């Protein structure tokens, strides 16, 4: 909780979940809010994980206009005024992939619009700890309408997949866990999981075939190396004493261990 407080997002035990990284937290937040037929807004350039969540949960994802400071509040308000918007997913601090840094005034404008139209905000603040001075989270301005997610993965240690999700209500987060479980169970029950596995296998077989065609498999690489041994351009053997000498008129690399050599 002290970590979140340092980022400007105070939390209590009954509104905080520890997650397996930020992506897990964002999925839980969306699973608790939306489903098939709902509309969710995001930056026009957004993280691939949000797109994946839309595919799994079945909601419609629409992009908002952005500039070097992130989302245009005017476009956000226009979308909220013209149709029913269930949630906004955004990364105000160092957006991925644009690295836009949203100023405080724009964050407050987005919070006011979300509050006026009753739109939930799912804030991805995974890069929040990186700036020397923490920016004001949108979620802190409208905590009753916001899910705030951050983690240690992008800022402290890549392999440390510990995330934090603050929620408007603990019961809502619990529902998010239930919905996520139902989604996974459904993938197994109706065969979607098996279909996805078959696509993975087909893709792997296709890539393996391409590798054989290009001669990048281990067996093909050895054959290529043996073929190069007979080349008149070979001038010097590998300094490691490999069976395959280097190639090239002035410099090259060993066909066996890739150690650079020169004439």
Coordinates of C-alpha atoms in Angstrom, one line a residue:
X1 CA 0.0 0.0 0.0
X2 CA 2.9 2.3 0.7
X3 CA 4.1 1.7 -2.9
X4 CA 0.7 2.8 -4.3
X5 CA 0.6 5.8 -2.0
X6 CA 3.9 6.9 -3.4
X7 CA 2.3 6.9 -6.8
X8 CA -0.5 9.1 -5.7
X9 CA -3.1 6.3 -5.4
X10 CA -4.0 5.4 -1.8
X11 CA -5.7 2.0 -1.3
X12 CA -7.2 0.0 1.5
X13 CA -7.2 -3.8 2.1
X14 CA -10.8 -4.2 1.0
X15 CA -10.2 -2.5 -2.4
X16 CA -6.8 -3.9 -3.3
X17 CA -6.0 -7.1 -5.2
X18 CA -2.5 -8.5 -5.9
X19 CA -2.3 -9.8 -9.4
X20 CA 0.0 -11.7 -11.7
X21 CA 1.3 -8.5 -13.3
X22 CA -0.6 -5.5 -14.8
X23 CA -2.0 -7.4 -17.8
X24 CA -3.8 -9.8 -15.4
X25 CA -5.2 -6.8 -13.4
X26 CA -6.5 -5.0 -16.5
X27 CA -8.2 -8.2 -17.7
X28 CA -9.9 -8.7 -14.3
X29 CA -11.1 -5.0 -14.3
X30 CA -12.5 -5.4 -17.8
X31 CA -14.1 -8.7 -17.0
X32 CA -15.9 -7.2 -14.1
X33 CA -17.3 -4.3 -16.2
X34 CA -18.1 -5.4 -19.7
X35 CA -19.1 -8.2 -21.9
X36 CA -20.4 -8.9 -25.5
X37 CA -22.1 -5.9 -27.0
X38 CA -20.5 -3.3 -24.7
X39 CA -18.3 -0.5 -26.0
X40 CA -14.9 0.3 -24.5
X41 CA -12.7 3.2 -25.5
X42 CA -8.9 3.3 -25.6
X43 CA -6.1 5.3 -27.2
X44 CA -6.0 4.9 -31.0
X45 CA -2.6 3.3 -30.4
X46 CA -2.9 0.9 -27.5
X47 CA -1.2 -2.1 -25.9
X48 CA -1.9 -5.5 -27.6
X49 CA -3.1 -6.9 -24.3
X50 CA -6.2 -4.6 -24.4
X51 CA -7.0 -5.9 -27.9
X52 CA -6.6 -9.5 -26.7
X53 CA -9.0 -8.8 -23.8
X54 CA -11.6 -7.5 -26.4
X55 CA -11.3 -10.7 -28.3
X56 CA -11.7 -12.9 -25.2
X57 CA -14.5 -10.9 -23.5
X58 CA -16.3 -10.0 -26.7
X59 CA -16.7 -6.2 -26.2
X60 CA -16.2 -3.6 -29.0
X61 CA -13.0 -1.6 -28.7
X62 CA -12.9 1.9 -30.3
X63 CA -9.9 4.2 -30.4
X64 CA -9.8 7.8 -29.4
X65 CA -7.8 10.6 -31.1
X66 CA -4.4 11.2 -29.5
X67 CA -1.5 13.6 -29.8
X68 CA 1.9 13.9 -28.0
X69 CA 0.0 14.4 -24.8
X70 CA -2.3 11.4 -25.1
X71 CA -6.1 11.3 -25.5
X72 CA -8.0 14.3 -26.7
X73 CA -10.7 15.0 -24.0
X74 CA -12.9 16.6 -26.6
X75 CA -13.1 13.4 -28.6
X76 CA -13.7 11.4 -25.4
X77 CA -16.6 13.6 -24.6
X78 CA -18.0 13.4 -28.1
X79 CA -18.0 9.6 -28.0
X80 CA -19.7 9.6 -24.6
X81 CA -22.3 12.0 -25.9
X82 CA -23.1 10.0 -29.0
X83 CA -23.3 6.4 -27.7
X84 CA -23.3 4.3 -24.6
X85 CA -19.7 3.9 -23.4
X86 CA -19.0 1.3 -20.6
X87 CA -15.4 2.0 -19.9
X88 CA -12.2 3.8 -20.9
X89 CA -8.9 1.9 -20.8
X90 CA -5.9 4.3 -20.9
X91 CA -2.2 4.7 -20.1
X92 CA -1.8 8.4 -19.2
X93 CA 1.9 8.0 -18.1
X94 CA 4.3 6.9 -20.9
X95 CA 1.7 5.3 -23.1
X96 CA 2.8 2.2 -25.0
X97 CA 3.8 2.6 -27.8
X98 CA 3.8 6.4 -28.1
X99 CA 5.4 7.2 -24.7
X100 CA 3.0 10.2 -24.4
X101 CA 2.8 11.9 -21.0
X102 CA -0.6 13.3 -20.2
X103 CA -0.5 16.7 -18.4
X104 CA -2.5 17.2 -15.2
X105 CA -5.0 19.4 -16.8
X106 CA -6.0 16.8 -19.4
X107 CA -6.2 14.1 -16.7
X108 CA -8.7 16.2 -14.7
X109 CA -10.7 16.9 -17.9
X110 CA -11.0 13.2 -18.7
X111 CA -12.0 12.5 -15.0
X112 CA -14.7 15.1 -15.2
X113 CA -16.1 13.7 -18.5
X114 CA -16.1 10.1 -17.2
X115 CA -17.9 11.2 -14.0
X116 CA -20.5 13.2 -16.0
X117 CA -21.3 10.2 -18.2
X118 CA -20.8 7.4 -15.7
X119 CA -18.0 5.8 -17.6
X120 CA -15.6 3.6 -15.7
X121 CA -11.9 4.3 -16.1
X122 CA -9.4 1.4 -16.2
X123 CA -6.0 3.1 -15.7
X124 CA -2.9 1.2 -16.7
X125 CA -0.1 2.9 -14.7
X126 CA 2.6 0.3 -15.2
X127 CA 5.1 3.0 -16.1
X128 CA 3.9 5.3 -13.3
X129 CA 7.0 4.8 -11.1
X130 CA 9.5 5.8 -13.8
X131 CA 9.1 9.6 -13.9
X132 CA 11.1 11.4 -11.2
X133 CA 7.8 13.1 -10.1
X134 CA 4.7 10.9 -10.0
X135 CA 1.8 12.3 -12.1
X136 CA -1.7 12.4 -10.6
X137 CA -3.5 9.2 -11.5
X138 CA -6.9 9.7 -13.1
X139 CA -8.2 7.0 -10.8
X140 CA -7.4 9.1 -7.8
X141 CA -9.7 11.8 -9.0
X142 CA -12.7 9.5 -9.4
X143 CA -12.0 6.5 -7.2
X144 CA -15.7 5.4 -7.2
X145 CA -15.5 5.0 -11.0
X146 CA -11.9 3.7 -11.5
X147 CA -9.8 0.6 -11.5
X148 CA -6.1 1.5 -11.1
X149 CA -3.4 -1.0 -12.1
X150 CA 0.3 -1.0 -11.8
X151 CA 3.1 -3.5 -11.3
X152 CA 6.8 -4.0 -10.5
X153 CA 7.6 -5.7 -13.9
X154 CA 8.3 -2.5 -16.0
X155 CA 9.9 -0.5 -13.3
X156 CA 11.7 -2.7 -10.8
X157 CA 12.5 -6.1 -12.2
X158 CA 11.3 -7.7 -15.4
X159 CA 10.8 -11.1 -13.9
X160 CA 9.0 -9.8 -10.8
X161 CA 5.4 -10.3 -12.0
X162 CA 3.6 -8.7 -9.1
X163 CA 0.8 -6.3 -9.9
X164 CA -1.7 -4.3 -7.9
X165 CA -5.3 -3.5 -8.8
X166 CA -7.4 -1.1 -6.9
X167 CA -11.1 -1.3 -7.3
X168 CA -14.2 0.8 -6.6
X169 CA -15.6 -2.1 -4.5
X170 CA -14.1 -5.4 -3.4
X171 CA -17.3 -7.2 -4.5
X172 CA -16.9 -5.9 -8.1
X173 CA -13.3 -7.3 -8.2
X174 CA -14.5 -10.6 -6.9
X175 CA -17.0 -10.7 -9.7
X176 CA -14.2 -10.0 -12.1
X177 CA -12.4 -13.1 -10.9
X178 CA -15.6 -15.2 -11.4
X179 CA -16.2 -13.8 -14.9
X180 CA -12.5 -14.5 -15.8
X181 CA -12.9 -18.1 -14.6
X182 CA -16.1 -18.5 -16.5
X183 CA -14.4 -17.3 -19.7
X184 CA -11.6 -19.8 -19.3
X185 CA -14.0 -22.6 -18.5
X186 CA -16.1 -21.7 -21.5
X187 CA -13.1 -21.9 -23.8
X188 CA -12.6 -25.5 -22.6
X189 CA -16.3 -26.5 -22.6
X190 CA -17.2 -25.3 -26.1
X191 CA -14.0 -26.3 -27.9
X192 CA -12.6 -22.8 -28.4
X193 CA -9.5 -23.8 -26.4
X194 CA -8.9 -26.8 -28.6
X195 CA -9.4 -24.7 -31.7
X196 CA -6.8 -22.2 -30.5
X197 CA -4.4 -25.0 -29.7
X198 CA -4.8 -26.4 -33.2
X199 CA -4.1 -23.0 -34.7
X200 CA -0.9 -22.8 -32.7
X201 CA 0.2 -26.2 -33.9
X202 CA -0.6 -25.4 -37.5
X203 CA 1.4 -22.1 -37.2
X204 CA 4.3 -23.9 -35.6
X205 CA 4.4 -26.5 -38.4
X206 CA 4.2 -23.7 -41.0
X207 CA 7.2 -21.9 -39.5
X208 CA 9.2 -25.1 -39.3
X209 CA 8.6 -25.6 -43.0
X210 CA 9.7 -22.1 -43.8
X211 CA 12.8 -22.6 -41.7
X212 CA 13.7 -25.8 -43.6
X213 CA 13.2 -23.9 -46.9
X214 CA 15.5 -21.1 -45.8
X215 CA 18.1 -23.5 -44.5
X216 CA 18.0 -22.3 -40.9
X217 CA 17.4 -25.6 -39.1
X218 CA 20.4 -27.2 -37.4
X219 CA 20.8 -29.9 -40.0
X220 CA 20.5 -27.4 -42.9
X221 CA 23.1 -25.1 -41.2
X222 CA 25.6 -27.9 -41.0
X223 CA 25.0 -28.8 -44.6
X224 CA 25.6 -25.2 -45.6
X225 CA 28.8 -25.1 -43.6
X226 CA 30.1 -28.2 -45.3
X227 CA 29.2 -26.7 -48.7
X228 CA 31.1 -23.6 -47.8
X229 CA 34.2 -25.6 -47.0
X230 CA 34.7 -26.2 -50.6
X231 CA 34.5 -22.5 -51.6
X232 CA 37.6 -20.9 -53.1
X233 CA 36.9 -17.8 -50.9
X234 CA 37.8 -19.7 -47.7
X235 CA 41.1 -18.3 -46.4
X236 CA 41.5 -19.1 -42.7
X237 CA 40.2 -21.6 -40.2
X238 CA 38.2 -20.6 -37.1
X239 CA 40.5 -19.6 -34.2
X240 CA 38.5 -22.2 -32.1
X241 CA 39.7 -25.0 -34.3
X242 CA 36.2 -25.8 -35.7
X243 CA 35.8 -28.2 -38.6
X244 CA 34.3 -25.4 -40.7
X245 CA 36.6 -22.5 -41.7
X246 CA 35.6 -18.8 -42.0
X247 CA 34.4 -17.3 -45.2
X248 CA 34.7 -13.9 -46.9
X249 CA 37.5 -12.1 -48.7
X250 CA 38.6 -9.9 -45.8
X251 CA 36.6 -11.1 -42.8
X252 CA 33.8 -13.4 -42.0
X253 CA 32.4 -15.7 -39.4
X254 CA 32.8 -19.4 -38.6
X255 CA 29.9 -21.4 -40.0
X256 CA 29.9 -23.6 -36.9
X257 CA 30.3 -21.3 -33.9
X258 CA 29.7 -17.8 -35.5
X259 CA 33.1 -16.5 -34.1
X260 CA 34.2 -13.6 -36.3
X261 CA 37.5 -14.0 -38.0
X262 CA 39.7 -12.1 -40.5
X263 CA 42.3 -12.9 -43.1

